[in-house]
Each structure stands twice: as C-alpha cells, then as structure tokens.
mmCIF file of C-alpha atoms and ligand atoms in Angstrom:
data_model
loop_
_atom_site.group_PDB
_atom_site.id
_atom_site.type_symbol
_atom_site.label_atom_id
_atom_site.label_comp_id
_atom_site.label_asym_id
_atom_site.label_seq_id
_atom_site.Cartn_x
_atom_site.Cartn_y
_atom_site.Cartn_z
ATOM 1 C CA MET S 686 17.139 -0.119 -18.084
ATOM 2 C CA ALA S 687 19.347 -2.433 -15.698
ATOM 3 C CA SER S 688 21.825 -4.178 -17.264
ATOM 4 C CA SER S 689 24.721 -6.928 -16.138
ATOM 5 C CA LYS S 690 26.641 -5.664 -19.267
ATOM 6 C CA ASN S 691 27.685 -3.125 -18.023
ATOM 7 C CA LEU S 692 27.866 -3.981 -14.713
ATOM 8 C CA SER S 693 30.480 -6.615 -15.480
ATOM 9 C CA ARG S 694 32.702 -4.102 -16.854
ATOM 10 C CA PHE S 695 33.234 -2.494 -14.061
ATOM 11 C CA TRP S 696 33.013 -5.522 -11.957
ATOM 12 C CA GLU S 697 35.777 -6.960 -13.476
ATOM 13 C CA TRP S 698 38.182 -3.620 -13.327
ATOM 14 C CA GLY S 699 37.248 -3.640 -9.016
ATOM 15 C CA ARG S 700 36.991 0.220 -9.438
ATOM 16 C CA LYS S 701 37.431 2.127 -5.510
ATOM 17 C CA ILE S 702 33.732 1.979 -3.411
ATOM 18 C CA ILE S 703 33.537 5.176 -1.554
ATOM 19 C CA CYS S 704 30.927 4.991 1.173
ATOM 20 C CA VAL S 705 29.470 8.381 2.548
ATOM 21 C CA GLY S 706 28.115 7.798 6.165
ATOM 22 C CA ARG S 707 25.041 9.678 8.114
ATOM 23 C CA ASN S 708 23.944 11.400 5.349
ATOM 24 C CA TYR S 709 20.019 10.753 6.722
ATOM 25 C CA ALA S 710 19.443 12.604 9.859
ATOM 26 C CA GLU S 711 17.011 9.793 10.800
ATOM 27 C CA HIS S 712 19.581 7.015 10.305
ATOM 28 C CA ALA S 713 21.818 9.900 12.565
ATOM 29 C CA LYS S 714 19.660 9.733 15.556
ATOM 30 C CA GLU S 715 19.298 6.595 15.463
ATOM 31 C CA LEU S 716 22.784 5.406 15.883
ATOM 32 C CA LYS S 717 22.800 8.420 18.779
ATOM 33 C CA ASN S 718 25.014 10.429 16.714
ATOM 34 C CA ALA S 719 25.909 14.309 15.486
ATOM 35 C CA VAL S 720 23.986 15.291 12.104
ATOM 36 C CA PRO S 721 26.501 15.848 10.568
ATOM 37 C CA THR S 722 27.866 19.383 8.715
ATOM 38 C CA GLU S 723 30.195 17.564 6.010
ATOM 39 C CA PRO S 724 30.001 14.744 4.842
ATOM 40 C CA VAL S 725 31.200 10.611 6.447
ATOM 41 C CA LEU S 726 33.151 9.378 3.995
ATOM 42 C CA PHE S 727 35.116 5.521 4.472
ATOM 43 C CA LEU S 728 36.017 3.282 1.576
ATOM 44 C CA LYS S 729 35.385 -0.918 1.301
ATOM 45 C CA THR S 730 37.162 -2.999 -0.549
ATOM 46 C CA PRO S 731 37.087 -4.979 -4.583
ATOM 47 C CA SER S 732 36.425 -7.291 -2.506
ATOM 48 C CA ALA S 733 33.455 -6.484 -0.949
ATOM 49 C CA TYR S 734 31.116 -6.707 -4.084
ATOM 50 C CA VAL S 735 28.854 -9.453 -3.830
ATOM 51 C CA ARG S 736 26.203 -10.255 -6.117
ATOM 52 C CA GLU S 737 22.967 -11.403 -6.024
ATOM 53 C CA GLY S 738 23.165 -16.090 -6.197
ATOM 54 C CA ALA S 739 26.693 -15.534 -4.139
ATOM 55 C CA PRO S 740 25.951 -15.561 -0.364
ATOM 56 C CA ILE S 741 26.471 -12.830 1.891
ATOM 57 C CA LEU S 742 29.376 -14.113 5.054
ATOM 58 C CA MET S 743 28.836 -13.322 7.834
ATOM 59 C CA PRO S 744 33.224 -12.500 9.779
ATOM 60 C CA TYR S 745 33.757 -14.377 12.318
ATOM 61 C CA TYR S 746 34.320 -12.093 15.155
ATOM 62 C CA THR S 747 30.864 -9.557 15.119
ATOM 63 C CA ASN S 748 27.520 -11.146 17.107
ATOM 64 C CA SER S 749 25.890 -7.695 15.209
ATOM 65 C CA LEU S 750 25.931 -8.142 11.363
ATOM 66 C CA HIS S 751 23.325 -4.676 10.329
ATOM 67 C CA HIS S 752 22.107 -4.293 6.694
ATOM 68 C CA GLU S 753 21.875 -0.516 5.251
ATOM 69 C CA VAL S 754 20.580 -0.709 2.621
ATOM 70 C CA GLU S 755 21.473 2.525 -0.340
ATOM 71 C CA LEU S 756 21.450 3.939 -3.295
ATOM 72 C CA GLY S 757 24.478 3.631 -4.797
ATOM 73 C CA VAL S 758 26.221 6.277 -7.882
ATOM 74 C CA VAL S 759 27.992 4.246 -10.836
ATOM 75 C CA ILE S 760 30.601 6.697 -12.227
ATOM 76 C CA GLY S 761 30.788 6.906 -15.931
ATOM 77 C CA LYS S 762 33.993 9.395 -16.046
ATOM 78 C CA GLY S 763 36.713 10.168 -13.812
ATOM 79 C CA GLY S 764 37.678 13.546 -12.664
ATOM 80 C CA LYS S 765 39.114 15.608 -10.535
ATOM 81 C CA ASP S 766 38.154 18.710 -8.279
ATOM 82 C CA ILE S 767 34.618 18.139 -10.187
ATOM 83 C CA ALA S 768 32.329 20.942 -10.340
ATOM 84 C CA GLN S 769 28.726 20.398 -8.845
ATOM 85 C CA SER S 770 27.443 21.448 -12.191
ATOM 86 C CA SER S 771 28.746 19.115 -13.998
ATOM 87 C CA ALA S 772 29.056 16.666 -11.463
ATOM 88 C CA MET S 773 26.115 15.318 -13.326
ATOM 89 C CA ASP S 774 27.736 14.681 -16.444
ATOM 90 C CA HIS S 775 30.087 12.016 -14.480
ATOM 91 C CA VAL S 776 27.559 10.044 -13.380
ATOM 92 C CA GLU S 777 26.598 6.012 -15.512
ATOM 93 C CA GLY S 778 23.944 5.449 -13.873
ATOM 94 C CA TYR S 779 22.735 4.057 -10.765
ATOM 95 C CA ALA S 780 22.481 0.633 -8.151
ATOM 96 C CA LEU S 781 21.509 -0.646 -5.240
ATOM 97 C CA CYS S 782 23.981 -1.711 -2.608
ATOM 98 C CA LEU S 783 23.568 -2.599 0.708
ATOM 99 C CA ASP S 784 25.938 -1.853 3.178
ATOM 100 C CA MET S 785 26.763 -4.146 5.528
ATOM 101 C CA THR S 786 28.117 -3.263 8.757
ATOM 102 C CA ALA S 787 29.270 -5.163 11.493
ATOM 103 C CA ARG S 788 27.877 -2.932 14.327
ATOM 104 C CA ASP S 789 28.947 -4.567 17.698
ATOM 105 C CA VAL S 790 33.040 -3.296 16.147
ATOM 106 C CA GLN S 791 31.920 -0.669 14.686
ATOM 107 C CA ASP S 792 30.921 1.003 18.005
ATOM 108 C CA GLN S 793 34.408 -0.854 19.785
ATOM 109 C CA CYS S 794 36.378 0.582 16.980
ATOM 110 C CA LYS S 795 34.290 4.362 17.773
ATOM 111 C CA LYS S 796 35.459 3.680 21.202
ATOM 112 C CA LYS S 797 38.724 3.360 20.761
ATOM 113 C CA GLY S 798 39.354 5.670 17.852
ATOM 114 C CA LEU S 799 39.640 3.197 15.933
ATOM 115 C CA PRO S 800 38.909 3.007 11.281
ATOM 116 C CA TRP S 801 35.828 1.725 10.233
ATOM 117 C CA THR S 802 37.926 -1.187 8.119
ATOM 118 C CA LEU S 803 36.805 -4.846 9.938
ATOM 119 C CA ALA S 804 33.715 -3.737 10.012
ATOM 120 C CA LYS S 805 32.746 -2.445 6.914
ATOM 121 C CA ALA S 806 35.256 -3.241 4.504
ATOM 122 C CA PHE S 807 35.459 -6.955 4.774
ATOM 123 C CA ASP S 808 34.768 -9.401 2.185
ATOM 124 C CA THR S 809 30.844 -9.797 0.252
ATOM 125 C CA SER S 810 29.709 -6.576 2.715
ATOM 126 C CA CYS S 811 29.140 -4.877 -0.422
ATOM 127 C CA PRO S 812 26.025 -6.637 -1.928
ATOM 128 C CA VAL S 813 25.224 -4.996 -5.533
ATOM 129 C CA SER S 814 22.571 -4.863 -7.667
ATOM 130 C CA ASP S 815 23.077 -4.641 -12.152
ATOM 131 C CA LEU S 816 23.520 -1.820 -12.847
ATOM 132 C CA ILE S 817 20.727 0.668 -13.199
ATOM 133 C CA SER S 818 20.919 3.139 -16.692
ATOM 134 C CA ARG S 819 20.679 7.135 -15.546
ATOM 135 C CA GLU S 820 17.656 7.634 -18.122
ATOM 136 C CA THR S 821 16.031 4.767 -16.201
ATOM 137 C CA ILE S 822 15.990 6.435 -12.435
ATOM 138 C CA LYS S 823 14.811 10.516 -13.983
ATOM 139 C CA ASP S 824 15.701 12.300 -9.939
ATOM 140 C CA PRO S 825 18.046 9.968 -8.198
ATOM 141 C CA HIS S 826 16.959 12.947 -5.300
ATOM 142 C CA ASN S 827 13.313 11.815 -4.955
ATOM 143 C CA ILE S 828 13.146 7.469 -5.435
ATOM 144 C CA LYS S 829 11.994 5.586 -2.377
ATOM 145 C CA ILE S 830 14.745 2.149 -1.423
ATOM 146 C CA TRP S 831 13.798 0.025 0.507
ATOM 147 C CA LEU S 832 15.016 -3.614 2.747
ATOM 148 C CA LYS S 833 13.263 -6.448 3.567
ATOM 149 C CA VAL S 834 13.870 -9.368 5.932
ATOM 150 C CA ASN S 835 12.716 -12.659 6.004
ATOM 151 C CA ASP S 836 9.283 -11.046 4.079
ATOM 152 C CA VAL S 837 9.614 -8.361 7.053
ATOM 153 C CA LEU S 838 9.952 -4.088 6.276
ATOM 154 C CA ARG S 839 12.504 -3.001 8.440
ATOM 155 C CA GLN S 840 14.133 -0.362 6.040
ATOM 156 C CA GLU S 841 11.678 2.451 3.854
ATOM 157 C CA GLY S 842 13.368 5.830 2.990
ATOM 158 C CA SER S 843 13.704 8.359 0.274
ATOM 159 C CA THR S 844 16.345 10.105 -0.922
ATOM 160 C CA SER S 845 14.534 13.538 -0.831
ATOM 161 C CA SER S 846 15.300 12.940 2.386
ATOM 162 C CA MET S 847 20.098 12.973 1.964
ATOM 163 C CA ILE S 848 21.621 15.938 3.321
ATOM 164 C CA PHE S 849 24.191 16.055 0.941
ATOM 165 C CA SER S 850 22.984 15.799 -3.036
ATOM 166 C CA ILE S 851 24.876 13.283 -5.624
ATOM 167 C CA PRO S 852 26.255 16.758 -7.110
ATOM 168 C CA PHE S 853 27.613 18.265 -3.783
ATOM 169 C CA LEU S 854 29.477 14.403 -2.651
ATOM 170 C CA ILE S 855 31.057 13.827 -6.427
ATOM 171 C CA SER S 856 31.947 17.248 -6.167
ATOM 172 C CA TYR S 857 33.079 16.942 -2.442
ATOM 173 C CA ILE S 858 34.686 13.297 -2.456
ATOM 174 C CA SER S 859 36.914 14.574 -5.943
ATOM 175 C CA ARG S 860 38.553 16.965 -4.803
ATOM 176 C CA VAL S 861 40.404 14.366 -2.141
ATOM 177 C CA ILE S 862 39.764 11.064 -4.134
ATOM 178 C CA THR S 863 39.866 10.941 -8.054
ATOM 179 C CA LEU S 864 37.382 9.610 -8.949
ATOM 180 C CA GLU S 865 37.694 6.979 -12.017
ATOM 181 C CA GLU S 866 35.303 5.066 -14.585
ATOM 182 C CA GLY S 867 34.022 1.867 -12.775
ATOM 183 C CA ASP S 868 34.101 3.820 -9.259
ATOM 184 C CA LEU S 869 30.842 3.307 -6.944
ATOM 185 C CA ILE S 870 29.752 5.872 -4.114
ATOM 186 C CA LEU S 871 27.480 5.134 -1.806
ATOM 187 C CA THR S 872 25.090 7.606 -0.444
ATOM 188 C CA GLY S 873 24.451 6.559 2.893
ATOM 189 C CA THR S 874 21.227 4.558 4.444
ATOM 190 C CA PRO S 875 17.420 6.125 5.757
ATOM 191 C CA LYS S 876 16.969 4.791 9.279
ATOM 192 C CA GLY S 877 15.858 1.220 9.718
ATOM 193 C CA VAL S 878 18.973 -0.218 10.114
ATOM 194 C CA ALA S 879 18.844 -3.457 12.455
ATOM 195 C CA ALA S 880 20.929 -6.878 13.000
ATOM 196 C CA VAL S 881 19.590 -9.886 10.595
ATOM 197 C CA GLN S 882 20.975 -13.744 11.692
ATOM 198 C CA GLU S 883 22.460 -16.902 9.671
ATOM 199 C CA ASP S 884 19.912 -17.929 7.120
ATOM 200 C CA ASP S 885 18.427 -14.930 6.996
ATOM 201 C CA GLU S 886 16.962 -14.259 3.453
ATOM 202 C CA MET S 887 16.930 -10.107 2.601
ATOM 203 C CA VAL S 888 15.398 -8.858 -0.637
ATOM 204 C CA ALA S 889 15.965 -5.071 -1.234
ATOM 205 C CA GLY S 890 14.652 -2.584 -4.214
ATOM 206 C CA ILE S 891 14.299 0.761 -4.974
ATOM 207 C CA ASP S 892 10.958 1.935 -6.370
ATOM 208 C CA ASP S 893 9.863 -0.693 -8.531
ATOM 209 C CA ILE S 894 12.690 -0.194 -10.278
ATOM 210 C CA ILE S 895 15.187 -3.490 -9.239
ATOM 211 C CA SER S 896 14.769 -5.598 -6.241
ATOM 212 C CA MET S 897 17.669 -8.130 -5.476
ATOM 213 C CA ARG S 898 17.892 -10.997 -3.209
ATOM 214 C CA PHE S 899 20.975 -12.365 -0.721
ATOM 215 C CA ARG S 900 20.530 -14.879 1.937
ATOM 216 C CA ILE S 901 23.130 -15.100 4.742
ATOM 217 C CA LYS S 902 25.929 -17.234 5.417
ATOM 218 C CA LYS S 903 28.200 -17.915 8.904
ATOM 219 C CA GLN S 904 32.131 -17.284 7.424
ATOM 220 C CA LEU S 905 33.877 -20.594 7.472
HETATM 221 O O1 LIG B 617 28.210 6.485 13.293
HETATM 222 C C1 LIG B 617 27.952 5.374 13.300
HETATM 223 O O2 LIG B 617 27.362 4.461 14.292
HETATM 224 C C2 LIG B 617 27.749 4.523 11.546
HETATM 225 C C3 LIG B 617 27.744 5.599 10.892
HETATM 226 C C4 LIG B 617 27.607 4.642 9.840
HETATM 227 O O3 LIG B 617 27.578 3.029 9.514
HETATM 228 C C5 LIG B 617 27.276 5.249 8.563
HETATM 229 C C6 LIG B 617 26.308 4.609 7.079
HETATM 230 O O4 LIG B 617 27.408 3.791 7.331
HETATM 231 C C7 LIG B 617 26.024 5.216 6.977
HETATM 232 O O5 LIG B 617 24.455 6.722 7.297
HETATM 233 O O6 LIG B 617 24.673 4.939 5.791
HETATM 234 MG MG1 LIG B 618 26.766 2.775 5.230
#
C-alpha cells in the first residue's frame, strides 16, 4: 500500500532525482526524436519535489509547460556497479511522478546544445505521490500510468512499452552515479505530452492503485 511515512523519510533527505528520457518509442517519435539505443539521463534538483496539496509553479520564462506522467522507482539500498540480476534487491518501492517540462525552453536548449536544467529541474517540476510498496506492484513492467487534465484523458500507457527495463536502468545508472537510499529514478513518459495552463487541474494515477491531484499556478 501507499505509505507517506516511508516517503517522508526520503523526502527529508532530499536525495537525487535521476530521470530517464525517451524510454517509450511512441513518445520519442511524437517529439521527432530517434528511438535511443542507450538510456538518455538527466537530473532534477531536490527542490523539484512537490507533494499533493502544494501547487506546481509554472516558471516565469516558459509559455509551454508540459506534463509527463512517469513511474518512479525509489531506491531502498544504495550501491555502485549494481548487476542487473540483483538490481531489484535495491528497490524500496515505487512512486507516481510527473516530469514537468518547459518544452519551449527545452527546444531552445536542444538547438543551442545547452543542458536541460532550466527546462526540467526548476522548483516543483517533480510532483511525487506517496511511496508504493514493492509488494503492491507485483510486475512494474506491466502497469498502466495515466494522466487527465481538467477531467480529459491526455496520457495513458503501459510500462510494458518501456525500451529499457528497471533492472537495466538501475545497473546502467549505478555504473555512472552511486545510488543511495532514497534516490528516485523517473523511468520516462509514454506518449501524449501536452501543455497545461494556469489553474488547470491534473489528476494522475497508476491503474487503480494510486492517484494524485495537482493544480498549476504561475510563479510570482
Ligand atoms: O528530446 C526531447 O525533445 C524531449 C525529451 C524528454 O523530455 C525526455 C523525457 O523526459 C521523457 O521521455 O520522459
Ligand atoms: Mg520525462
């Protein structure tokens, strides 16, 4: 079951948020990107975390804030150079996450060959649900993640379509970045990303296991 007690532990620690991009072929194609042959990684800041009850703040410098619903993997046991075969032993549980993205800024960064920090890592760019135990999600590669904006379904995809599996991602990431207890890995978004406006309400969920609700506000 979801557990806010466990999540507050990792919340307080403000561990790393490691994001995987273009992990669903249909999403890579909708943004006219090639389907990757290796994971695309980027980071969010600890201050990107936001929890239900607080608003998502649209940065002043974007006119195109996109939603991306994603399955998050919460690391329970740290490690370096983790083998795929033992990678799941490092998983504490899961969380439903949003990778809020200033798409116009990201497009500019891509054109200029600049990093995606302004587009992806701003405060409140990572809404996170309660922790979901490993036992609750028996097969993380066969669940449906979905997102509605103002009651209209925008995204719905199965994690069975992920290009790189969770054990592969944990192993791949841990060769480059030491994983620590409380770290969060966002596993990429399925197709259907689109813009939200001030005062829009987003509701996202994993099957009927968990859902969360966030409203968009402009940064003052
Ligand atoms: O390359 C792009 O245009 C966009 C890539 C992303 O935003 C990647 C993700 O964050 C994702 O696929 O979830
Ligand atoms: Mg994403």
